[in-house]
Coordinates of C-alpha atoms in Angstrom, one line a residue:
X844 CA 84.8 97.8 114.7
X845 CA 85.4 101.4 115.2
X846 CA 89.0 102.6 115.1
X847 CA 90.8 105.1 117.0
X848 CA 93.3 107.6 115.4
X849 CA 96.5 108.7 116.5
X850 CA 99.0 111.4 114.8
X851 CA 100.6 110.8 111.5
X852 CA 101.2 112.4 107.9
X853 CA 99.2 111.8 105.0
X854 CA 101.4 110.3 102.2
X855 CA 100.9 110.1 98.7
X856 CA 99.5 106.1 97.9
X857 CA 100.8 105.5 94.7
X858 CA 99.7 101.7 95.2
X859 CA 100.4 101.0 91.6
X860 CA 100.7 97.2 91.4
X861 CA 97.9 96.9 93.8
X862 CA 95.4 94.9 91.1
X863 CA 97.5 92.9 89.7
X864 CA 98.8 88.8 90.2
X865 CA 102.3 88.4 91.6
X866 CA 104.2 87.0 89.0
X867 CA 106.4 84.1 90.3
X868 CA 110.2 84.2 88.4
X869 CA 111.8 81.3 87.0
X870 CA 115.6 79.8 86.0
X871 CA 117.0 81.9 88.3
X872 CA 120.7 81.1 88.0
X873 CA 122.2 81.8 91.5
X874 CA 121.4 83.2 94.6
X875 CA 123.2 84.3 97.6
X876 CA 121.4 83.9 101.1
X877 CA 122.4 85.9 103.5
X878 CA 122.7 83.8 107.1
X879 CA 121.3 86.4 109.2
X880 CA 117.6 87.5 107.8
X881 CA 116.4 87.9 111.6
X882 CA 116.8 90.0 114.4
X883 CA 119.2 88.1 116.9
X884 CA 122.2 86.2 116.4
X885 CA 123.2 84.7 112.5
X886 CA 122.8 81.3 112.0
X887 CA 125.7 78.9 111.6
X888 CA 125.7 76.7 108.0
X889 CA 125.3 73.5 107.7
X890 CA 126.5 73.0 104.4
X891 CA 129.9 72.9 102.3
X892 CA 131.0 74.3 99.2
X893 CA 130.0 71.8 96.6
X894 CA 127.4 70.2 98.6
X895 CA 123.9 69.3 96.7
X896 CA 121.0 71.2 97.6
X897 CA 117.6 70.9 96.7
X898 CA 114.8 73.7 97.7
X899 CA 113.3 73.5 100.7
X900 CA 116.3 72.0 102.3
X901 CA 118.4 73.5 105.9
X902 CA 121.4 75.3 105.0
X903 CA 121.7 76.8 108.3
X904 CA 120.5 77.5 111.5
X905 CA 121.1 79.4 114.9
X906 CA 120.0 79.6 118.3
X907 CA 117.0 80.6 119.6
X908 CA 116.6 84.0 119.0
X909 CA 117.5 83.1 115.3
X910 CA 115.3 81.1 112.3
X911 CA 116.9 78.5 110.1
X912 CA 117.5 79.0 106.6
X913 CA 116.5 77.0 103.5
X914 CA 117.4 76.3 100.2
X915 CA 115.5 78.4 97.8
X916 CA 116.7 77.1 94.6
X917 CA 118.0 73.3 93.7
X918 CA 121.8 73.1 92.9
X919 CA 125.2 73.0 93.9
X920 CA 126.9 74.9 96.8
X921 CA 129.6 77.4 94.7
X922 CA 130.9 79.2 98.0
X923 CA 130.1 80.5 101.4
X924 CA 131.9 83.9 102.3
X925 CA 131.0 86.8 104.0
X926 CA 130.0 90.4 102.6
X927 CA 128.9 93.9 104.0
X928 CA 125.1 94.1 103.5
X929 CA 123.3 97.4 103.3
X930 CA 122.8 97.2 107.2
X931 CA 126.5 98.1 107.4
X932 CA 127.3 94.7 108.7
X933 CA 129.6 91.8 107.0
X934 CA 127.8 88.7 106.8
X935 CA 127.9 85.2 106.1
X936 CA 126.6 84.2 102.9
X937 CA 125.8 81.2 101.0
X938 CA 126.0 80.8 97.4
X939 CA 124.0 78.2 95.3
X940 CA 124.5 77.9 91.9
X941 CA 121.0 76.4 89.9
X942 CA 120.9 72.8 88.3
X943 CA 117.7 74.3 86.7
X944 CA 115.4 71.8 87.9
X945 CA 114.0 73.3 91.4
X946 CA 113.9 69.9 93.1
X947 CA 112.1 70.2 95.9
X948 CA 113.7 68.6 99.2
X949 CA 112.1 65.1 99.9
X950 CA 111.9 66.0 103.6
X951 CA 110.4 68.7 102.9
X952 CA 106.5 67.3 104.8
X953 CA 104.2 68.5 106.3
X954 CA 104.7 69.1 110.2
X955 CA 102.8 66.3 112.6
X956 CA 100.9 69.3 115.6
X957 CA 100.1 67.3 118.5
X958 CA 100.4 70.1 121.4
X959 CA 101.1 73.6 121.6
X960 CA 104.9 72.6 121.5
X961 CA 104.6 71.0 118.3
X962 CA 102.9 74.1 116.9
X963 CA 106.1 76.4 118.3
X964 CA 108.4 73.9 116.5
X965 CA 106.3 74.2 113.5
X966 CA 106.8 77.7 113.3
X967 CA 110.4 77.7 114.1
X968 CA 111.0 75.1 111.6
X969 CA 108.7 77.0 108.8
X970 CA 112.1 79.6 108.9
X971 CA 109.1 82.6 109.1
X972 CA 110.1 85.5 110.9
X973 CA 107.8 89.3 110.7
X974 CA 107.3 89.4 106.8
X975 CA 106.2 93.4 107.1
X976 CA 109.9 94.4 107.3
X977 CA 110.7 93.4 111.4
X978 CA 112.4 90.4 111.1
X979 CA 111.6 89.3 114.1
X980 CA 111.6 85.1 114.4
X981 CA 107.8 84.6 114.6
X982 CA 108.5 81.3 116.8
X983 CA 110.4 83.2 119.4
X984 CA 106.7 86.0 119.6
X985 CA 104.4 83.1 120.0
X986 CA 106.2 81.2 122.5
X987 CA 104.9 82.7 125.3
X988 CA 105.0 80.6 128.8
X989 CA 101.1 81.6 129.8
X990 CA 98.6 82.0 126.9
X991 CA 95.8 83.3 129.3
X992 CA 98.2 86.5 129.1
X993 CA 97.2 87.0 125.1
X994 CA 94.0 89.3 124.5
X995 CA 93.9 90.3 121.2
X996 CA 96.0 89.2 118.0
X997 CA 96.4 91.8 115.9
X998 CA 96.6 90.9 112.1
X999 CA 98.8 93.4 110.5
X1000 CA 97.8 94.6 106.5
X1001 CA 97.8 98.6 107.3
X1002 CA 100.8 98.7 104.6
X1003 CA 101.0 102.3 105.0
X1004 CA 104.2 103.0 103.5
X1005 CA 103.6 104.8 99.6
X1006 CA 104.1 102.1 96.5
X1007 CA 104.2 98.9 98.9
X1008 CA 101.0 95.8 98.0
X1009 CA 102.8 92.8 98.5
X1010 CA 100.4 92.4 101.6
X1011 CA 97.4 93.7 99.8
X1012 CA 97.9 90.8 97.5
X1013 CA 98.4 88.0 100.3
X1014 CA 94.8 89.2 101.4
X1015 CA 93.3 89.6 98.3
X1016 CA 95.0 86.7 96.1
X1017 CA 95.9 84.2 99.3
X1018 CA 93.1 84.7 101.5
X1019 CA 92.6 80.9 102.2
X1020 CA 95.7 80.6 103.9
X1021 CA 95.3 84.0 105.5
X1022 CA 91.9 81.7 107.0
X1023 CA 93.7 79.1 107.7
X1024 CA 96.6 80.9 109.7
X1025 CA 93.3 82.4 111.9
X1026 CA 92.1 78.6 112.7
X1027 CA 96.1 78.0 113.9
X1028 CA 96.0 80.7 116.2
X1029 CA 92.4 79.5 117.6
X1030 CA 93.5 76.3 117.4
X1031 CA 97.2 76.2 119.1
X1032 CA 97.2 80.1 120.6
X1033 CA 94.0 79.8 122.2
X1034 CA 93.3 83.5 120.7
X1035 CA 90.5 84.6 122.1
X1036 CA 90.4 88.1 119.7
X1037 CA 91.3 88.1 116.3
X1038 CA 91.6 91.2 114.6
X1039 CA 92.9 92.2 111.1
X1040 CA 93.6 95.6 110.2
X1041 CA 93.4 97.2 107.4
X1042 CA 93.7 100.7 106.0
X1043 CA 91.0 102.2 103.9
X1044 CA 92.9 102.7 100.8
X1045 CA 92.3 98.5 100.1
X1046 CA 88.6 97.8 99.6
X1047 CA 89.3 94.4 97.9
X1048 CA 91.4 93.5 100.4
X1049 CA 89.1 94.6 103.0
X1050 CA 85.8 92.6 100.9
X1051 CA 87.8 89.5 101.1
X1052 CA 89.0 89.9 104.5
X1053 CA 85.6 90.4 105.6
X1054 CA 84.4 88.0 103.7
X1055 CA 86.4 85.1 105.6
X1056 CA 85.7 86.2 108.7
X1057 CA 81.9 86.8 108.5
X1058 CA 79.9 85.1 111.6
X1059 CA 83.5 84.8 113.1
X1060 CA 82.9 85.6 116.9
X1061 CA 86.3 85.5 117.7
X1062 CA 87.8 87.5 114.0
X1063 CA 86.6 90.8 113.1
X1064 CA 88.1 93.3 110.5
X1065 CA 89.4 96.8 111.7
X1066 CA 89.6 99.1 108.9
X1067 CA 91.8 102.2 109.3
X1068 CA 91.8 105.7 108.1
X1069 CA 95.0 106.3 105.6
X1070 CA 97.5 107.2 107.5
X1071 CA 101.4 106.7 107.7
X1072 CA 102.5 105.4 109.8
X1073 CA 99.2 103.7 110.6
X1074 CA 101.5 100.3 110.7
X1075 CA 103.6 100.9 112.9
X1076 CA 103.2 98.0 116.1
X1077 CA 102.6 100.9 118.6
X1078 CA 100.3 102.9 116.7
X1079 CA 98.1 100.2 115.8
X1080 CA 97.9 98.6 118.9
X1081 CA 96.8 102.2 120.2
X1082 CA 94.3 102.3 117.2
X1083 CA 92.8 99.1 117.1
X1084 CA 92.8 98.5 121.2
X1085 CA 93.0 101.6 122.6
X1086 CA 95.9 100.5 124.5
X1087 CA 99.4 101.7 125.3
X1088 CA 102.6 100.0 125.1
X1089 CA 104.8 101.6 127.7
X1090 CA 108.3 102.7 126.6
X1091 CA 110.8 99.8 127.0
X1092 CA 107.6 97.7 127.3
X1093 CA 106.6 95.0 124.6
X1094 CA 103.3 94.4 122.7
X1095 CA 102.7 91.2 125.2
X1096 CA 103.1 93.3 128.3
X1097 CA 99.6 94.8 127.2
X1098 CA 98.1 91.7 126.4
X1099 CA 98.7 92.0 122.5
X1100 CA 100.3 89.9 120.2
X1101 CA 100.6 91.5 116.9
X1102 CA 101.4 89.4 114.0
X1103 CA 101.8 90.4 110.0
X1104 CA 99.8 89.0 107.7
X1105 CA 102.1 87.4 104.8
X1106 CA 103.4 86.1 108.0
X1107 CA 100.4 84.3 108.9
X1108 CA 99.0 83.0 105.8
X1109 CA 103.0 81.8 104.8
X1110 CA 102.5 79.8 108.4
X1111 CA 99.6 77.9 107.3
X1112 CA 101.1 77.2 103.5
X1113 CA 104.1 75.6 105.6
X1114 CA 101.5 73.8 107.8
X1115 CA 99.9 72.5 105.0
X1116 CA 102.9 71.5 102.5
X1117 CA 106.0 71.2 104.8
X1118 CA 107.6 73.5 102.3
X1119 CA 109.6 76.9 104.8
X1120 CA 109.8 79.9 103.4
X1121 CA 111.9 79.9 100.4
X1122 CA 111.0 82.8 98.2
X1123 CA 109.0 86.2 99.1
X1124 CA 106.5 88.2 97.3
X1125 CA 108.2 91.9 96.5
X1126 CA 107.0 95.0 95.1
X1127 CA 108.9 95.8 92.5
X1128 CA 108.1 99.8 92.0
X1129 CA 109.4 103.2 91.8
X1130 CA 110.2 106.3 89.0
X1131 CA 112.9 104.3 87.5
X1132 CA 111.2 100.9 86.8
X1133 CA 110.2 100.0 83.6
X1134 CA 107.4 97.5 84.4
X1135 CA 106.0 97.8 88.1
X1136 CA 104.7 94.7 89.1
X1137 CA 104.5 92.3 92.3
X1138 CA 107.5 89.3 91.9
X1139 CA 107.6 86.4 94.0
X1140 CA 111.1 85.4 93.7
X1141 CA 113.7 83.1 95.9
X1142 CA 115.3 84.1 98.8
X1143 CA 118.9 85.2 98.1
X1144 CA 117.9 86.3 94.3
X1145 CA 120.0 89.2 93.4
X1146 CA 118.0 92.9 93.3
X1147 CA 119.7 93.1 89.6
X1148 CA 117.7 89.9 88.7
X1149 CA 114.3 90.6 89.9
X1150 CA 114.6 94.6 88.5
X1151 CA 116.0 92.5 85.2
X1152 CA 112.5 90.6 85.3
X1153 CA 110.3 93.9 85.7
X1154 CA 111.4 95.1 82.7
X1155 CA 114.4 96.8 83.9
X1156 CA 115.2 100.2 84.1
X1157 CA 113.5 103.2 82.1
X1158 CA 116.4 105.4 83.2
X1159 CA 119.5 104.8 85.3
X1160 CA 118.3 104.8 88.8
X1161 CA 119.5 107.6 91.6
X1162 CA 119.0 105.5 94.3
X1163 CA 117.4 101.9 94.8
X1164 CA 115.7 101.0 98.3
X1165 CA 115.1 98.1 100.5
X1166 CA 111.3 98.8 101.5
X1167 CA 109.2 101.8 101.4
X1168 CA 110.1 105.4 100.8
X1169 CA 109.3 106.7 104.4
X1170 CA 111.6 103.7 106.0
X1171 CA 113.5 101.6 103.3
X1172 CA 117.3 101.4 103.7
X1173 CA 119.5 102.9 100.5
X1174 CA 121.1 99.8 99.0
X1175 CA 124.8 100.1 98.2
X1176 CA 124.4 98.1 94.8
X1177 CA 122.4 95.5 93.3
X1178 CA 124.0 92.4 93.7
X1179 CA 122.5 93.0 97.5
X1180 CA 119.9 89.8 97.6
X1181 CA 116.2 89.4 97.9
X1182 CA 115.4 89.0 101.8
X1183 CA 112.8 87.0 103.9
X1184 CA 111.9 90.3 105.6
X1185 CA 111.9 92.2 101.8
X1186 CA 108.4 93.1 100.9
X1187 CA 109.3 96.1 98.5
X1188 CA 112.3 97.2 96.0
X1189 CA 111.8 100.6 94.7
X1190 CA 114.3 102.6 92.1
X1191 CA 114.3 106.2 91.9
X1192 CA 115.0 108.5 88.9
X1193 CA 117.4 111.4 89.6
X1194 CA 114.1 113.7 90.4
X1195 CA 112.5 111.5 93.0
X1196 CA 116.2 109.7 94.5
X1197 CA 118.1 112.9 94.9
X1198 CA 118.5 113.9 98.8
X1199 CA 116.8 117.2 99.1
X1200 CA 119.6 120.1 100.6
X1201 CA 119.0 120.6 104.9
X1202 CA 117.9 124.0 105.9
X1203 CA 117.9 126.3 109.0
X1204 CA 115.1 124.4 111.6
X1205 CA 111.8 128.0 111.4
X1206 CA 110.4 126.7 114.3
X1207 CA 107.1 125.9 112.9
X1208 CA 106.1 123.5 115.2
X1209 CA 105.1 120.6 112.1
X1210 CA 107.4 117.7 113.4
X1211 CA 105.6 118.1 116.8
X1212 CA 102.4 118.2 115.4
X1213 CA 102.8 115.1 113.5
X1214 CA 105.0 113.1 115.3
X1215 CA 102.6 109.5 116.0
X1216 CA 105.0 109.2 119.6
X1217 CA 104.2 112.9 120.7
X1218 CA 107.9 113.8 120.4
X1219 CA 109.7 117.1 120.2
X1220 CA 112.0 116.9 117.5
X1221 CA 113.8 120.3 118.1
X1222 CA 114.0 120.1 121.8
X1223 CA 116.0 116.3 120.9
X1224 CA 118.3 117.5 118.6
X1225 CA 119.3 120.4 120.9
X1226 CA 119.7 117.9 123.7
X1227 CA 121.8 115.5 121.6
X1228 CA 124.2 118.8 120.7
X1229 CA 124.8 119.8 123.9
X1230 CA 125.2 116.2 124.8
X1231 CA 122.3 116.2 127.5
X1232 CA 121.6 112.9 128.0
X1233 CA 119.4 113.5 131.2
X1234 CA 117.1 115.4 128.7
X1235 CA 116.9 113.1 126.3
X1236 CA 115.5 110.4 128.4
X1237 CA 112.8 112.7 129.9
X1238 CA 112.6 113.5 126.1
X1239 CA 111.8 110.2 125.5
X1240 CA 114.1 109.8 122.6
X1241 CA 114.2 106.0 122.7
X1242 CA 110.1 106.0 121.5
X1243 CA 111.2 107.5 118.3
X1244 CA 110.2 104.9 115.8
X1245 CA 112.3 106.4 113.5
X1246 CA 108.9 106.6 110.8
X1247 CA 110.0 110.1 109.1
X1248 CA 106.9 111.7 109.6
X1249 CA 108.6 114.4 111.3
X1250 CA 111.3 114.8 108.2
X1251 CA 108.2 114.5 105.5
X1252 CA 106.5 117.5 106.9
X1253 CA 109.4 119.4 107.5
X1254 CA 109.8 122.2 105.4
X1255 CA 113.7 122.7 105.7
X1256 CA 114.0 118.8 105.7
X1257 CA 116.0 119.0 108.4
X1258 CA 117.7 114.9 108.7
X1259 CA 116.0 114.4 112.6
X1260 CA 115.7 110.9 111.5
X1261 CA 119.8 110.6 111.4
X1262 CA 120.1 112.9 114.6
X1263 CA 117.8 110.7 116.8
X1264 CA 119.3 107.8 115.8
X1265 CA 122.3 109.3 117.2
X1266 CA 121.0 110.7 119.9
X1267 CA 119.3 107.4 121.2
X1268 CA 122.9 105.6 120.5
X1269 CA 124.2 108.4 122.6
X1270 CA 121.8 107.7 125.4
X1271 CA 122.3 104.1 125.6
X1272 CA 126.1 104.4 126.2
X1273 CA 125.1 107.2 128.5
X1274 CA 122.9 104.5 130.5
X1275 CA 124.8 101.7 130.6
X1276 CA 127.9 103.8 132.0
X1277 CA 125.5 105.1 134.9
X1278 CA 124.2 101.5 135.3
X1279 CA 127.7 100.3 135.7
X1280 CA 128.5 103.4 138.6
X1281 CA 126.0 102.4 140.3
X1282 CA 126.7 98.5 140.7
X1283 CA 130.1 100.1 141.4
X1284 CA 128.9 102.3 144.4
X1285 CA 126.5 99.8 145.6
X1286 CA 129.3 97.0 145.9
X1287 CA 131.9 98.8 147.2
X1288 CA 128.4 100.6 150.3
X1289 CA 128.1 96.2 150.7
X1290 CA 131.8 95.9 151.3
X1291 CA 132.1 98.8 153.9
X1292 CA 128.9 97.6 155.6
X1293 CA 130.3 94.2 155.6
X1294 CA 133.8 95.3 157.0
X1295 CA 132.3 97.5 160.0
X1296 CA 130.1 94.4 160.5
X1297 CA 132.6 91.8 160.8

């Protein structure tokens, strides 16, 4: 298949761990899950302190934007308080304490799929949400009420972002599950269009991708040029389908579902053993790690622990990240836990970590020429200081993906990032305020009508 191309930056690879086995840790001696892992409302526990656990095992669940939580390590329930995350938000956390045996949870069977409802409980109940970094509950995607709407699936493994392979290895190292996630969504999705893409930086990935889906009429491998950010949903949906998603649109609204791909393949491994998703492959890279390597540790394992089992530190890091350099959020220390939506943790020596000093914007036209939405970088900010909000929306702030492209071309590294995040939280009070005049004015035009009618 032929791929299109849209605007982006090329960024430096460094795909260090990308050949190498995840290596799975062991007598972990506590973890802390976090009850909100998802975009949409935290989950409620359903556990007290001192309660037994064993892994594999419910320990909370929400609504239904949310995913329930399990147990990722056997042991005994040492407290359940709430802390501020590196989102900026407190939240509710659970604490296990290990008995050192990682019991796995007797109920913990395989699900009985009987009809396409069966399937959505399946996934709801395998606790999987967008494994790429998104969060988003992977149940609440694929329940969709007609599925004659869906054509094309795309199978996300671009990882575009510099140092990141946790997805390389789920297509390289657990490619029989990444098959058996496709027959699911033949099977209970009725997908009509499979396709996996993949950037060109990750031949073995792409041979073994290939590989499964040869003589596949319905599953065909798109294999991208090396670009950032070449994963982004919008962008490849544009480059793999040539299609569009309108602003304030979604994916489906085009007739795409896209899907990653540790998401799929850890969908068929809870399909296949009943066991949710209880620990997460991570990179574990960056200038101040002593041993790069890919871990796969439990869910609510401290960021101190898994660094501890690469090696450690080769110097005292500047700054540690949740994800990739381009997008990962700064951490505020590392007691912060191991995610379901974590596929990276990078340290940074004081060289690479330290914030670069902002500069006076020289009008060189780079941000524009890079930006993947088409955006005007400059002309936002402007807007956002003089508090224009009309411009920004025929800006078209809100499509800002909020990738860094524009900052990693700038040569002044001016923070747009940080000033269109602003601006678009600017716009949205702006919006709702005008919203709420005009249900104002349009009730009290009903109640004069009505009056001169009655």
């Amino acid at each position: 298949m032929k791929p299109r191309q849209i605007r982006g930056v090329h960024v430096p690879h460094r795909k260090n761990t990308a050949g190498s086995h995840a290596v799975r840790m062991k007598d972990v001696k506590s973890v802390t899950i976090p009850l909100s892992m998802h975009i949409g409302a935290p989950d409620t526990p359903s556990v007290k302190v001192g309660d037994e656990v064993k892994v594999g095992q419910k320990i909370a669940e929400g609504g239904y934007m949310s995913s329930p939580i399990y147990a990722s390590i056997s042991g005994k329930v040492k407290k359940i308080d709430t802390e501020l995350m590196s989102n900026g938000y407190y939240i509710q956390n659970v604490t296990i304490e290990s008995d050192g045996q990682m019991t796995p949870y007797e109920g913990a069977v395989p699900p009985v799929i009987e009809s396409y409802a069966d399937f959505i409980a399946a996934v709801r109940d395998s606790g999987v949400v967008g494994l790429g970094g998104a969060g988003f509950p992977t149940a609440v995607k694929l329940n969709v009420k007609d599925l004659s709407q869906i054509e094309e699936f795309v199978i996300n493994g671009a990882e575009c972002e510099p140092y990141i392979t946790s997805d390389t290895i789920t297509m390289t190292y657990r490619a029989g599950q990444v098959e058996r996630g496709l027959e699911l969504l033949k099977k209970h999705m009725q997908a009509k269009k499979i396709i996996i893409a993949i950037e060109d930086n990750k031949p073995d990935a792409i041979e073994t991708m290939k590989r499964i889906t040869a003589n596949d009429p319905v599953c065909s491998v798109c294999v991208l040029k090396s670009s950032y950010p070449q994963g982004a949903e919008k962008v490849l949906i544009y480059n793999t389908t040539g299609k569009i998603v309108p602003e304030g649109k979604l994916p489906l609204d085009v007739g795409v579902v896209v899907m990653n791909v540790t998401s799929l393949a850890t969908l068929a491994e809870y399909v296949e053993t009943g066991m949710p998703l209880v620990a997460k492959c991570v990179t574990v890279d960056g200038s101040a790690v002593a041993q790069p390597k890919n871990v796969v540790a439990p869910i609510g394992t401290s960021l101190l622990d898994v660094f501890e089992f690469a090696g450690g530190f080769k110097c005292a890091p500047a700054k540690v990240l949740y994800g990739g350099p381009m997008m990962g959020i700064a951490v505020p220390n590392l007691r912060q836990p191991i995610l379901k939506s974590t596929n990276a943790i990078l340290a940074f020596d004081h060289v690479d970590g330290e914030k670069p000093a902002e500069g006076p914007c020289i009008r060189c036209g780079r941000c524009v020429n890079h930006c993947p939405m088409g955006l005007n970088p400059p002309m936002i900010s402007k807007a956002m200081r003089s508090k224009d909000n009309e411009a920004l929306a025929e800006l078209k702030v809100n499509l800002c993906m909020e990738c860094g492209a524009c900052v990693f071309v700038c040569p002044a590294k001016r923070n747009m990032i940080q000033r269109h995040k602003l601006a678009k939280s600017d716009l949205r009070a702006w919006q709702q305020k005008q919203a709420e005049q005009k249900k104002r004015e349009e009730e009290a035009k009903a109640k004069e009508e009505g009056g001169k009618n009655g």
